[in-house]
PDB file of C-alpha atoms in Angstrom:
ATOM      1  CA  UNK A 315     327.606 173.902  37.720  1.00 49.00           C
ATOM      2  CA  UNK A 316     324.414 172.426  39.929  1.00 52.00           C
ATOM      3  CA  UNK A 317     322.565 169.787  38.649  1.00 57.00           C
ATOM      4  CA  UNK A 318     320.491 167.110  39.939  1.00 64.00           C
ATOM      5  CA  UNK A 319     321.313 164.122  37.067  1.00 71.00           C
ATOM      6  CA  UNK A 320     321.522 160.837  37.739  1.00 76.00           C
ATOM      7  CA  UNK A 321     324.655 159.492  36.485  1.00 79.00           C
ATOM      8  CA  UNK A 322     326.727 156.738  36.209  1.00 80.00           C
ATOM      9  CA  UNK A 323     329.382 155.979  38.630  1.00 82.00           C
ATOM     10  CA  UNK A 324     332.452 156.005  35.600  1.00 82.00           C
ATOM     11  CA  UNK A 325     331.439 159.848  35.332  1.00 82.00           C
ATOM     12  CA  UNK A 326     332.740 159.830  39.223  1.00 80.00           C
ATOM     13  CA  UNK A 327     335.702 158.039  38.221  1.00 80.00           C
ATOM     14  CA  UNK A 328     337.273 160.237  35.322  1.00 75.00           C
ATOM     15  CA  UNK A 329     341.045 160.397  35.353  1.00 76.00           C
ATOM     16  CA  UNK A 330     340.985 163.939  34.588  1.00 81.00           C
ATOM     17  CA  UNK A 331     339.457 164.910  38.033  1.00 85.00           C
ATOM     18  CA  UNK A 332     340.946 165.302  41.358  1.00 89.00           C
ATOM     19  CA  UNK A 333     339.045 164.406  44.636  1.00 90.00           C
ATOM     20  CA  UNK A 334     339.684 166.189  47.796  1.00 92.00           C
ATOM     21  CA  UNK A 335     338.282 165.544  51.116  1.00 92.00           C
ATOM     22  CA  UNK A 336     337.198 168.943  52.947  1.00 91.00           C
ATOM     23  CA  UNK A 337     338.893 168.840  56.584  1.00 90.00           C
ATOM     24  CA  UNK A 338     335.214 169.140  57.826  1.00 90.00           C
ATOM     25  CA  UNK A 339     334.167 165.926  56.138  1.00 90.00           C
ATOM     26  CA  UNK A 340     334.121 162.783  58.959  1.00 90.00           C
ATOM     27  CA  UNK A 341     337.247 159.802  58.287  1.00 92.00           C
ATOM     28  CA  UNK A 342     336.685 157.557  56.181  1.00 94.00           C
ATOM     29  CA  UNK A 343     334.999 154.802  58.656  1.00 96.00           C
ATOM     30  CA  UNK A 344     333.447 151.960  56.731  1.00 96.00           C
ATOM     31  CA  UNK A 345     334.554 148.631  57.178  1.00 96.00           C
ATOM     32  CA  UNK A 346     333.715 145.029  55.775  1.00 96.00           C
ATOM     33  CA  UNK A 347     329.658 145.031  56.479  1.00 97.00           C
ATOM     34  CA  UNK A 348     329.139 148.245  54.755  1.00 96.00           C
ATOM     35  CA  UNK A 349     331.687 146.739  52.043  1.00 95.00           C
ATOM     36  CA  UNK A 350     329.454 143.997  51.405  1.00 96.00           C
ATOM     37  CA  UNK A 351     326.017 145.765  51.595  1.00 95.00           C
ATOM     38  CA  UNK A 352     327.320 148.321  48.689  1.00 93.00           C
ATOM     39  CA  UNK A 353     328.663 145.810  46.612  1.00 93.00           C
ATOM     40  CA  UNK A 354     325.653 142.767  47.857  1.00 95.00           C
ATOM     41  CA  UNK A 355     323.479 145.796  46.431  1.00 92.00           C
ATOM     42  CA  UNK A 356     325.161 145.877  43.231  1.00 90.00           C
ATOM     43  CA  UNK A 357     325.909 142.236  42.028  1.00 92.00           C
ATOM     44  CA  UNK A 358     322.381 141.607  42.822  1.00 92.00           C
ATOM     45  CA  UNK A 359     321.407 144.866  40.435  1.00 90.00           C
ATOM     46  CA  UNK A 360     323.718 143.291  38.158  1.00 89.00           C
ATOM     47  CA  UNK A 361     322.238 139.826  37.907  1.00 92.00           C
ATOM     48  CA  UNK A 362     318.628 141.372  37.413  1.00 90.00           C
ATOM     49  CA  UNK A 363     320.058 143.343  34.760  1.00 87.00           C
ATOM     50  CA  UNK A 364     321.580 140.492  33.199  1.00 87.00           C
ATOM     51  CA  UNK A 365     317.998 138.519  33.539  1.00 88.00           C
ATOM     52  CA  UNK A 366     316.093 141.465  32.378  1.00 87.00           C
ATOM     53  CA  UNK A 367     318.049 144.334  30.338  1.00 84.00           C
ATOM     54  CA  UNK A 368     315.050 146.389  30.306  1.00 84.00           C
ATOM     55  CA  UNK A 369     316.044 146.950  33.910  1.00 77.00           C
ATOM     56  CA  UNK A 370     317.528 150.647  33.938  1.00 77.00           C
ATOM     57  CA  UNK A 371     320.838 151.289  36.593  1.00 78.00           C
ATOM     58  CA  UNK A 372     320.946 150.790  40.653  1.00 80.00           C
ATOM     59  CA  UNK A 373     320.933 154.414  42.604  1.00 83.00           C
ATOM     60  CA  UNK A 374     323.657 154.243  44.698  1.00 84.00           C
ATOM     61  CA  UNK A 375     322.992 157.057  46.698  1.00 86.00           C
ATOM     62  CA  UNK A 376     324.028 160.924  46.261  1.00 87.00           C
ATOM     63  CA  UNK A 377     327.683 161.616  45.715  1.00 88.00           C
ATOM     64  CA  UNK A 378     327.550 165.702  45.905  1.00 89.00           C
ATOM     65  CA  UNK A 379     330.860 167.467  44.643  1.00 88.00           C
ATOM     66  CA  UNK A 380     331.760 171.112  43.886  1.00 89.00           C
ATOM     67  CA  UNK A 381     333.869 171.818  40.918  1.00 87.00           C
ATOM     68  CA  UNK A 382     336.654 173.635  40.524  1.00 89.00           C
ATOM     69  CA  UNK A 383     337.849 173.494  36.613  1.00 87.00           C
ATOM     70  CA  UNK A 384     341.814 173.923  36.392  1.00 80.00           C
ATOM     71  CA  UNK A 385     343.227 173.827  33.021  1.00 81.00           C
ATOM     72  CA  UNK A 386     343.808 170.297  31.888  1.00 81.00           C
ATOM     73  CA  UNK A 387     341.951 168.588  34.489  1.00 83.00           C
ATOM     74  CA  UNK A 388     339.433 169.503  37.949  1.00 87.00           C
ATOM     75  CA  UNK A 389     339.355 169.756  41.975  1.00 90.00           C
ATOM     76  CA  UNK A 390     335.972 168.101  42.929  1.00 89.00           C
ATOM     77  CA  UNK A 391     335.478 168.789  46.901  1.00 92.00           C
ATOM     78  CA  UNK A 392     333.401 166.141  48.089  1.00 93.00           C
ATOM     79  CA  UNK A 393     330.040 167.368  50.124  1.00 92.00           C
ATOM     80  CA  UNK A 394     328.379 163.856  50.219  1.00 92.00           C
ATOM     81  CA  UNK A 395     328.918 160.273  48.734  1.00 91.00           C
ATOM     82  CA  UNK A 396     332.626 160.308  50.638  1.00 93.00           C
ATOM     83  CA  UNK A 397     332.356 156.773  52.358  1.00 94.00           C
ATOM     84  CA  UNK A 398     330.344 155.667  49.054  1.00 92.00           C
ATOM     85  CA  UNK A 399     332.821 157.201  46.571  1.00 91.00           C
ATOM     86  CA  UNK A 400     336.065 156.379  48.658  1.00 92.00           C
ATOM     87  CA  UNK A 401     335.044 152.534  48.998  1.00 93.00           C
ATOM     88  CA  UNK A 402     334.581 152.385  44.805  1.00 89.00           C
ATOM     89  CA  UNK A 403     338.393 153.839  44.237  1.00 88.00           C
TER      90      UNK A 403
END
């Protein structure tokens, strides 16, 4: 399925979905600043949120996967959002 949605970050992490990192994808190389920018980015999201709940979610950036449906549960290859999506597990 292709679709352009925004969605919450929970949808990412679903226990009935199973990540995998294609060999061409880079390592995983972020380290503490990168840490703190993603999650500097988000408490401040949260606070305005908290201040203002008219104040609608944070884009976090594209997390691109391919789906593969098995029978109880899914591969998702991941074709962006690695770094992003790695860091939040």
């Amino acid at each position: 399925m292709i679709t352009g949605l925004s969605r919450p970050i929970k949808d990412f992490l679903r226990q009935d979905r199973q990540y995998l990192i294609p060999r061409y994808q880079r390592e995983y190389v972020w380290e503490e600043k990168q840490w703190d920018d993603l999650f500097d980015d988000l408490l401040k999201n949260y606070l305005k949120h908290k201040e203002n709940p008219s104040i609608e979610g944070h884009f976090i950036g594209s997390i691109v996967i391919l789906e593969e449906k098995r029978d109880r549960y899914s591969n998702a290859h991941v074709i962006d959002g690695q770094q992003r999506l790695t860091t939040f597990f």
